[in-house]
Amino acid sequence: MTDYLILIVSCIFVNNILLMQYLGNCPFLGVSKKMETATGMAMAVIFVLVMAGSITWVVDNFLLKPFGLEYLRTLTFILVIACLVQFVEMFLRKSIPTLYAGLGIFLPLITTNCAVMGVCLINIMEEYSFMQALVSSFAYAIGFGLALVLFAGLRERIVLARVPKPLQDTSIGLVTAGMLSLAFFAFKGMV
Amino acid sequence: MAKTVVQEFTKGLWAEIPPFRLVLGLCPTLAVTKGVENGIGMGVATTFVLICSNVLISLLRNVIPKKVRIACFIAVIATFVTVVELLMQAFAYPLFLSLGIFIPLIVVNCIVLGRAEAFAAKNKVIPSLADGLGIGLGFTLSLGALGAIREILGSGTFYGMPVFGESFQPFGFMVQAPGAFVCLGLMLCIMNILGKK
């Protein structure tokens, strides 16, 4: 049990996917201008990442490894993720329209979100068991959501501040992200 | 014709240089630029994928159905990424180890898919080739520059060779995650100032 707790803390804070592992930075800067889009994206990522993490683990361990096809991992994983995203989108549109309305536009973007692909690959490289892979996918996704929502909050405030012209928009966004990353840096050495 | 090809090539070097003008592909930019060598290695790998995928997608642009084009593009890109991965494993093993997870992640680099969708799917082979080469070269230059700044300030070396004297205290902040964000942000600011004139 404690193993899982340590894994969760390490995935959310110590190895935060956005601020420490530099994965998923395009949506991080792209959708963080408003709080609503940030929470929408965070929810969509949590939803897809847990599914993608477990499915790619199963594919890798029961399909690629027994047949010695590890070199096809990149191709297989990205196709699995792309199909999964498409499938989730269709399923939500038919059966849970309210959730679809909330997540809708963010779902297609997730295919090219390197956080999803990255976590799937990390799970395989760390040789996690199925439960560990599931837990770590979930925890990484929570970490992503946490950082994204915190950052969106900061960015909404920056709009009100007087920023020098050349620094505006993405530039000040990156510097702010650096400061946030510095805050998360304090968690290093905790686990 | 010749002029447009040159234009397609040079726009990647200044007017649309990634990741500064096109804010795409930030993840590898931030992650691998701890040093010049890694930055350039990553840039070259991305350039290779970009050129090959641009050419192939441009050749197939009339065959691929509109509705499933993204899936087709991703399959093409993933194939070339696998090629690069295996090539690097064979011929540049130390670089392969230090870039690690970021080589398979070229697949989800928005620059590659972005160029396929925005350019190669609509243009002939030669301009697509020039576009891929230009953007790829621009990306390599940016990564090299960012890598150089971070390596010189952060560990006091350039390409592994010491630059300053014995008494130099490395500014460790620069090679860590927060330094990457701040450094890229400030470089973007400098690019904005230069671009104005």
Coordinates of C-alpha atoms in Angstrom, one line a residue:
Chain A
M1 CA 0.0 0.0 0.0
T2 CA 2.7 2.5 1.0
D3 CA 4.4 1.7 -2.4
Y4 CA 1.4 3.0 -4.2
L5 CA 1.2 6.0 -2.0
I6 CA 4.9 6.8 -2.7
L7 CA 4.2 6.2 -6.4
I8 CA 1.2 8.6 -6.4
V9 CA 3.1 11.4 -4.6
S10 CA 6.1 11.0 -6.8
C11 CA 4.0 11.1 -10.0
I12 CA 1.9 14.1 -9.0
F13 CA 4.5 16.3 -7.3
V14 CA 8.1 15.2 -7.6
N15 CA 8.1 14.1 -11.2
N16 CA 5.3 16.4 -12.3
I17 CA 4.7 15.6 -16.0
L18 CA 4.5 19.2 -17.1
L19 CA 6.9 21.1 -15.0
M20 CA 9.6 18.5 -14.3
Q21 CA 9.5 16.1 -17.3
Y22 CA 8.6 18.7 -19.8
L23 CA 5.9 16.7 -21.5
G24 CA 2.6 18.1 -22.8
N25 CA 3.8 21.7 -23.0
C26 CA 1.9 22.6 -26.2
P27 CA -1.5 22.4 -24.6
F28 CA 0.0 23.8 -21.4
L29 CA 0.6 27.1 -23.1
G30 CA -2.2 26.8 -25.6
V31 CA -5.3 26.3 -23.4
S32 CA -4.2 28.0 -20.2
K33 CA -5.5 31.4 -21.0
K34 CA -8.8 30.8 -19.5
M35 CA -9.8 28.8 -16.4
E36 CA -12.7 26.9 -18.1
T37 CA -10.6 25.7 -21.0
A38 CA -7.9 24.6 -18.7
T39 CA -10.2 22.5 -16.5
G40 CA -11.8 21.0 -19.6
M41 CA -8.5 20.0 -21.0
A42 CA -7.4 18.6 -17.6
M43 CA -10.5 16.5 -17.3
A44 CA -10.1 15.2 -20.9
V45 CA -6.5 14.3 -20.2
I46 CA -7.3 12.4 -17.0
F47 CA -10.0 10.5 -18.8
V48 CA -7.9 9.5 -21.8
L49 CA -4.6 9.0 -20.1
V50 CA -5.9 6.4 -17.6
M51 CA -7.5 4.4 -20.5
A52 CA -4.4 4.8 -22.8
G53 CA -2.0 3.9 -20.0
S54 CA -3.8 0.6 -19.3
I55 CA -4.5 -0.3 -22.9
T56 CA -1.0 0.3 -24.1
W57 CA 0.3 -1.7 -21.2
V58 CA -1.8 -4.7 -22.2
V59 CA -0.9 -4.3 -25.9
D60 CA 2.8 -4.2 -25.0
N61 CA 2.8 -7.1 -22.6
F62 CA 0.5 -9.5 -24.5
L63 CA 1.0 -8.6 -28.1
L64 CA 4.4 -6.9 -28.7
K65 CA 6.6 -8.7 -26.2
P66 CA 5.6 -12.3 -26.8
F67 CA 6.2 -11.9 -30.6
G68 CA 9.4 -9.8 -30.2
L69 CA 7.9 -6.8 -31.9
E70 CA 9.2 -4.2 -29.5
Y71 CA 10.6 -2.1 -32.4
L72 CA 7.0 -1.4 -33.5
R73 CA 6.2 0.1 -30.2
T74 CA 6.1 3.8 -31.3
L75 CA 3.9 3.0 -34.3
T76 CA 1.5 0.8 -32.3
F77 CA 1.2 3.1 -29.3
I78 CA 0.3 6.2 -31.4
L79 CA -2.2 4.3 -33.4
V80 CA -3.8 2.9 -30.2
I81 CA -4.0 6.4 -28.7
A82 CA -5.4 7.9 -31.9
C83 CA -8.1 5.2 -32.2
L84 CA -8.9 5.4 -28.5
V85 CA -9.4 9.2 -28.7
Q86 CA -11.6 8.8 -31.7
F87 CA -13.6 6.0 -30.0
V88 CA -14.0 8.0 -26.8
E89 CA -15.2 10.9 -28.8
M90 CA -17.9 8.9 -30.6
F91 CA -19.0 7.1 -27.4
L92 CA -19.3 10.3 -25.4
R93 CA -21.3 12.0 -28.2
K94 CA -23.8 9.2 -28.3
S95 CA -24.2 8.3 -24.6
I96 CA -23.1 11.2 -22.4
P97 CA -23.8 14.4 -24.4
T98 CA -23.3 16.7 -21.4
L99 CA -19.8 15.5 -20.8
Y100 CA -19.1 15.6 -24.6
A101 CA -20.1 19.2 -24.7
G102 CA -17.6 20.0 -21.9
L103 CA -14.7 18.0 -23.3
G104 CA -15.6 18.0 -27.0
I105 CA -13.1 20.3 -28.6
F106 CA -10.2 19.1 -26.4
L107 CA -10.4 15.5 -27.3
P108 CA -8.9 15.6 -30.8
L109 CA -6.0 17.7 -29.4
I110 CA -5.1 14.9 -27.0
T111 CA -3.8 12.7 -29.8
T112 CA -0.8 14.9 -30.3
N113 CA -0.4 15.6 -26.6
C114 CA 3.0 14.2 -25.7
A115 CA 2.0 13.7 -22.1
V116 CA -0.2 10.8 -23.1
M117 CA 2.3 9.0 -25.3
G118 CA 5.1 9.9 -22.8
V119 CA 3.4 8.3 -19.8
C120 CA 2.6 5.2 -21.8
L121 CA 6.3 4.9 -22.7
I122 CA 7.4 5.7 -19.1
N123 CA 5.1 2.9 -17.8
I124 CA 6.8 0.4 -20.1
M125 CA 10.4 1.6 -19.5
E126 CA 10.0 1.5 -15.7
E127 CA 8.6 -2.1 -16.1
Y128 CA 5.6 -1.4 -14.0
S129 CA 3.0 -4.1 -13.2
F130 CA -0.5 -3.5 -14.5
M131 CA -1.7 -2.0 -11.2
Q132 CA 1.3 0.3 -11.0
A133 CA 0.8 1.4 -14.6
L134 CA -2.8 2.2 -13.9
V135 CA -2.0 4.1 -10.7
S136 CA 0.9 6.0 -12.2
S137 CA -1.2 7.0 -15.3
F138 CA -3.9 8.3 -13.1
A139 CA -1.4 10.2 -10.8
Y140 CA 0.5 11.7 -13.8
A141 CA -2.8 12.9 -15.2
I142 CA -3.8 14.5 -11.9
G143 CA -0.4 16.2 -11.8
F144 CA -1.0 17.5 -15.3
G145 CA -4.4 18.8 -14.3
L146 CA -3.1 20.4 -11.1
A147 CA -0.2 22.2 -12.9
L148 CA -2.5 23.3 -15.8
V149 CA -5.2 24.7 -13.4
L150 CA -2.6 26.5 -11.2
F151 CA -1.0 28.0 -14.3
A152 CA -4.3 29.1 -15.8
G153 CA -5.1 30.9 -12.5
L154 CA -1.7 32.7 -12.7
R155 CA -2.2 33.6 -16.3
E156 CA -5.6 35.1 -15.7
R157 CA -4.0 37.5 -13.3
I158 CA -1.2 38.4 -15.7
V159 CA -3.7 39.7 -18.2
L160 CA -4.4 42.5 -15.7
A161 CA -0.8 43.4 -15.1
R162 CA 1.2 45.8 -17.3
V163 CA 3.7 43.6 -19.1
P164 CA 6.4 45.1 -21.4
K165 CA 5.5 44.7 -25.0
P166 CA 8.2 42.2 -26.2
L167 CA 7.5 40.0 -23.2
Q168 CA 3.7 39.7 -23.8
D169 CA 1.8 36.5 -24.3
T170 CA 3.8 33.4 -24.7
S171 CA 7.1 34.9 -23.5
I172 CA 5.8 36.0 -20.1
G173 CA 3.8 32.7 -20.0
L174 CA 7.1 30.7 -20.2
V175 CA 8.8 32.8 -17.5
T176 CA 5.8 32.3 -15.3
A177 CA 5.9 28.6 -16.0
G178 CA 9.5 28.7 -14.9
M179 CA 8.6 30.2 -11.6
L180 CA 5.8 27.6 -11.1
S181 CA 8.4 24.9 -12.0
L182 CA 10.7 26.4 -9.3
A183 CA 7.9 26.0 -6.8
F184 CA 7.5 22.3 -7.7
F185 CA 11.3 22.0 -7.6
A186 CA 11.0 22.2 -3.8
F187 CA 9.3 18.7 -3.8
K188 CA 12.5 17.2 -5.1
G189 CA 14.1 14.8 -2.7
M190 CA 10.8 14.2 -0.9
V191 CA 10.5 10.6 -2.2
Chain B
M1 CA 9.4 28.4 -59.5
A2 CA 13.0 28.4 -58.4
K3 CA 12.4 31.5 -56.4
T4 CA 9.4 30.1 -54.5
V5 CA 11.4 27.0 -53.5
V6 CA 14.1 29.3 -52.1
Q7 CA 11.4 31.2 -50.3
E8 CA 9.9 28.1 -48.8
F9 CA 13.3 27.1 -47.6
T10 CA 14.3 30.5 -46.0
K11 CA 11.1 31.2 -44.3
G12 CA 11.9 28.3 -41.9
L13 CA 15.1 30.1 -40.9
W14 CA 13.7 33.4 -39.8
A15 CA 10.1 34.3 -40.6
E16 CA 8.6 31.1 -39.3
I17 CA 11.5 29.7 -37.2
P18 CA 10.2 27.1 -34.8
P19 CA 9.8 27.1 -31.8
F20 CA 10.0 30.9 -31.6
R21 CA 7.7 32.1 -34.4
L22 CA 5.6 29.0 -34.5
V23 CA 5.1 28.1 -30.9
L24 CA 5.0 24.4 -31.5
G25 CA 7.1 21.5 -30.4
L26 CA 8.0 22.9 -27.0
C27 CA 8.5 19.7 -25.2
P28 CA 11.6 18.4 -26.9
T29 CA 12.9 22.0 -27.0
L30 CA 12.8 22.3 -23.3
A31 CA 13.8 18.8 -22.4
V32 CA 16.8 18.1 -24.5
T33 CA 18.6 21.4 -24.5
K34 CA 20.8 20.8 -21.5
G35 CA 23.7 20.9 -23.9
V36 CA 24.6 21.7 -27.4
E37 CA 25.2 18.2 -28.5
N38 CA 21.8 16.9 -27.4
G39 CA 20.0 19.9 -28.9
I40 CA 21.6 19.5 -32.3
G41 CA 21.1 15.7 -32.2
M42 CA 17.5 16.1 -31.5
G43 CA 17.2 18.8 -34.2
V44 CA 18.8 16.6 -36.8
A45 CA 16.6 13.6 -36.0
T46 CA 13.5 15.9 -36.2
T47 CA 14.7 17.3 -39.5
F48 CA 15.1 13.9 -41.0
V49 CA 11.6 12.9 -40.0
L50 CA 10.2 16.2 -41.2
I51 CA 11.8 15.9 -44.6
C52 CA 10.8 12.3 -45.2
S53 CA 7.2 12.7 -44.0
N54 CA 6.7 15.9 -45.9
V55 CA 7.9 14.3 -49.2
L56 CA 5.8 11.1 -48.7
I57 CA 2.7 13.0 -47.6
S58 CA 3.1 15.3 -50.5
L59 CA 3.3 12.4 -52.9
L60 CA 0.3 10.7 -51.4
R61 CA -1.8 13.9 -51.0
N62 CA -4.3 13.0 -53.8
V63 CA -4.6 9.4 -52.5
I64 CA -5.3 10.0 -48.8
P65 CA -9.1 10.5 -48.1
K66 CA -9.8 13.8 -46.4
K67 CA -11.6 12.3 -43.4
V68 CA -8.9 9.9 -42.2
R69 CA -6.0 12.2 -43.2
I70 CA -4.8 12.8 -39.6
A71 CA -4.5 9.1 -38.9
C72 CA -2.7 8.5 -42.2
F73 CA -0.3 11.3 -41.5
I74 CA 0.4 9.9 -38.0
A75 CA 1.1 6.5 -39.4
V76 CA 3.6 7.9 -42.0
I77 CA 5.3 10.0 -39.3
A78 CA 5.5 7.1 -36.9
T79 CA 7.1 4.9 -39.5
F80 CA 9.9 7.4 -40.1
V81 CA 10.4 7.9 -36.3
T82 CA 10.9 4.2 -36.0
V83 CA 13.5 4.4 -38.7
V84 CA 15.3 7.2 -36.9
E85 CA 15.1 5.3 -33.6
L86 CA 16.7 2.2 -35.1
L87 CA 19.3 4.2 -37.0
M88 CA 20.3 6.1 -33.9
Q89 CA 20.5 2.9 -31.8
A90 CA 22.9 1.5 -34.4
F91 CA 25.1 4.5 -35.2
A92 CA 24.8 7.0 -32.3
Y93 CA 24.1 4.9 -29.2
P94 CA 25.3 7.4 -26.6
L95 CA 23.1 10.1 -28.1
F96 CA 20.2 7.6 -28.3
L97 CA 20.6 6.9 -24.5
S98 CA 20.8 10.6 -23.5
L99 CA 17.8 11.6 -25.6
G100 CA 15.9 8.5 -24.4
I101 CA 12.1 8.9 -24.4
F102 CA 12.2 12.0 -26.6
I103 CA 13.1 10.1 -29.8
P104 CA 9.8 8.1 -29.9
L105 CA 8.1 11.3 -28.9
I106 CA 9.0 13.0 -32.2
V107 CA 5.8 11.3 -33.3
V108 CA 3.7 13.7 -31.3
N109 CA 5.9 16.7 -32.0
C110 CA 3.3 19.2 -33.2
I111 CA 5.8 20.7 -35.7
V112 CA 5.9 17.6 -37.9
L113 CA 2.2 17.0 -37.9
G114 CA 1.6 20.8 -38.3
R115 CA 3.8 21.0 -41.4
A116 CA 2.2 17.8 -42.9
E117 CA -1.3 19.3 -42.4
A118 CA -0.6 22.9 -43.3
F119 CA 1.9 22.5 -46.1
A120 CA 2.7 19.1 -47.5
A121 CA -1.0 18.1 -47.9
K122 CA -1.5 21.0 -50.2
N123 CA 1.8 21.4 -52.1
K124 CA 3.9 19.6 -54.7
V125 CA 6.9 17.5 -53.7
I126 CA 9.8 20.0 -54.3
P127 CA 8.3 22.9 -52.2
S128 CA 7.4 20.4 -49.5
L129 CA 11.0 19.1 -49.4
A130 CA 12.2 22.7 -49.2
D131 CA 9.7 23.5 -46.5
G132 CA 10.7 20.4 -44.4
L133 CA 14.4 21.2 -44.8
G134 CA 14.0 24.9 -43.9
I135 CA 11.8 24.3 -40.8
G136 CA 14.0 21.4 -39.7
L137 CA 17.1 23.5 -40.0
G138 CA 15.5 26.4 -38.2
F139 CA 14.5 24.0 -35.4
T140 CA 18.0 22.6 -35.2
L141 CA 19.4 26.1 -35.0
S142 CA 17.0 27.1 -32.2
L143 CA 17.8 24.0 -30.2
G144 CA 21.5 24.5 -30.7
A145 CA 21.3 28.1 -29.6
L146 CA 19.2 27.3 -26.5
G147 CA 21.5 24.4 -25.7
A148 CA 24.6 26.6 -26.0
I149 CA 23.2 29.2 -23.7
R150 CA 22.1 26.7 -21.1
E151 CA 25.3 24.7 -21.3
I152 CA 27.6 27.7 -21.1
L153 CA 25.8 29.3 -18.1
G154 CA 24.7 26.1 -16.4
S155 CA 27.8 24.0 -16.5
G156 CA 30.4 26.3 -17.9
T157 CA 31.2 24.2 -20.9
F158 CA 30.6 24.3 -24.6
Y159 CA 30.2 20.9 -26.4
G160 CA 31.7 19.3 -23.4
M161 CA 34.8 21.6 -23.3
P162 CA 35.3 24.0 -20.4
V163 CA 34.9 27.7 -21.5
F164 CA 35.7 29.6 -18.3
G165 CA 38.6 29.3 -15.9
E166 CA 38.8 27.2 -12.8
S167 CA 37.2 29.8 -10.6
F168 CA 33.9 29.7 -12.5
Q169 CA 30.9 28.7 -10.5
P170 CA 28.3 27.0 -12.7
F171 CA 24.9 28.6 -12.6
G172 CA 23.1 25.3 -12.0
F173 CA 19.6 26.8 -12.3
M174 CA 20.0 26.9 -16.0
V175 CA 20.3 23.2 -16.6
Q176 CA 17.3 22.4 -14.4
A177 CA 13.7 22.4 -15.4
P178 CA 12.8 26.0 -14.2
G179 CA 15.8 27.4 -16.1
A180 CA 14.6 25.9 -19.3
F181 CA 11.3 27.7 -19.1
V182 CA 12.8 31.0 -18.1
C183 CA 15.6 30.9 -20.7
L184 CA 13.1 30.1 -23.5
G185 CA 10.8 32.8 -22.4
L186 CA 13.6 35.4 -22.4
M187 CA 14.9 34.2 -25.8
L188 CA 11.4 34.7 -27.2
C189 CA 11.4 38.2 -25.8
I190 CA 14.7 39.0 -27.5
M191 CA 13.3 37.6 -30.8
N192 CA 10.3 39.8 -30.4
I193 CA 12.5 42.9 -29.9
L194 CA 14.7 42.0 -32.9
G195 CA 11.7 41.2 -35.1
K196 CA 10.2 44.6 -34.5
K197 CA 12.9 46.4 -36.4

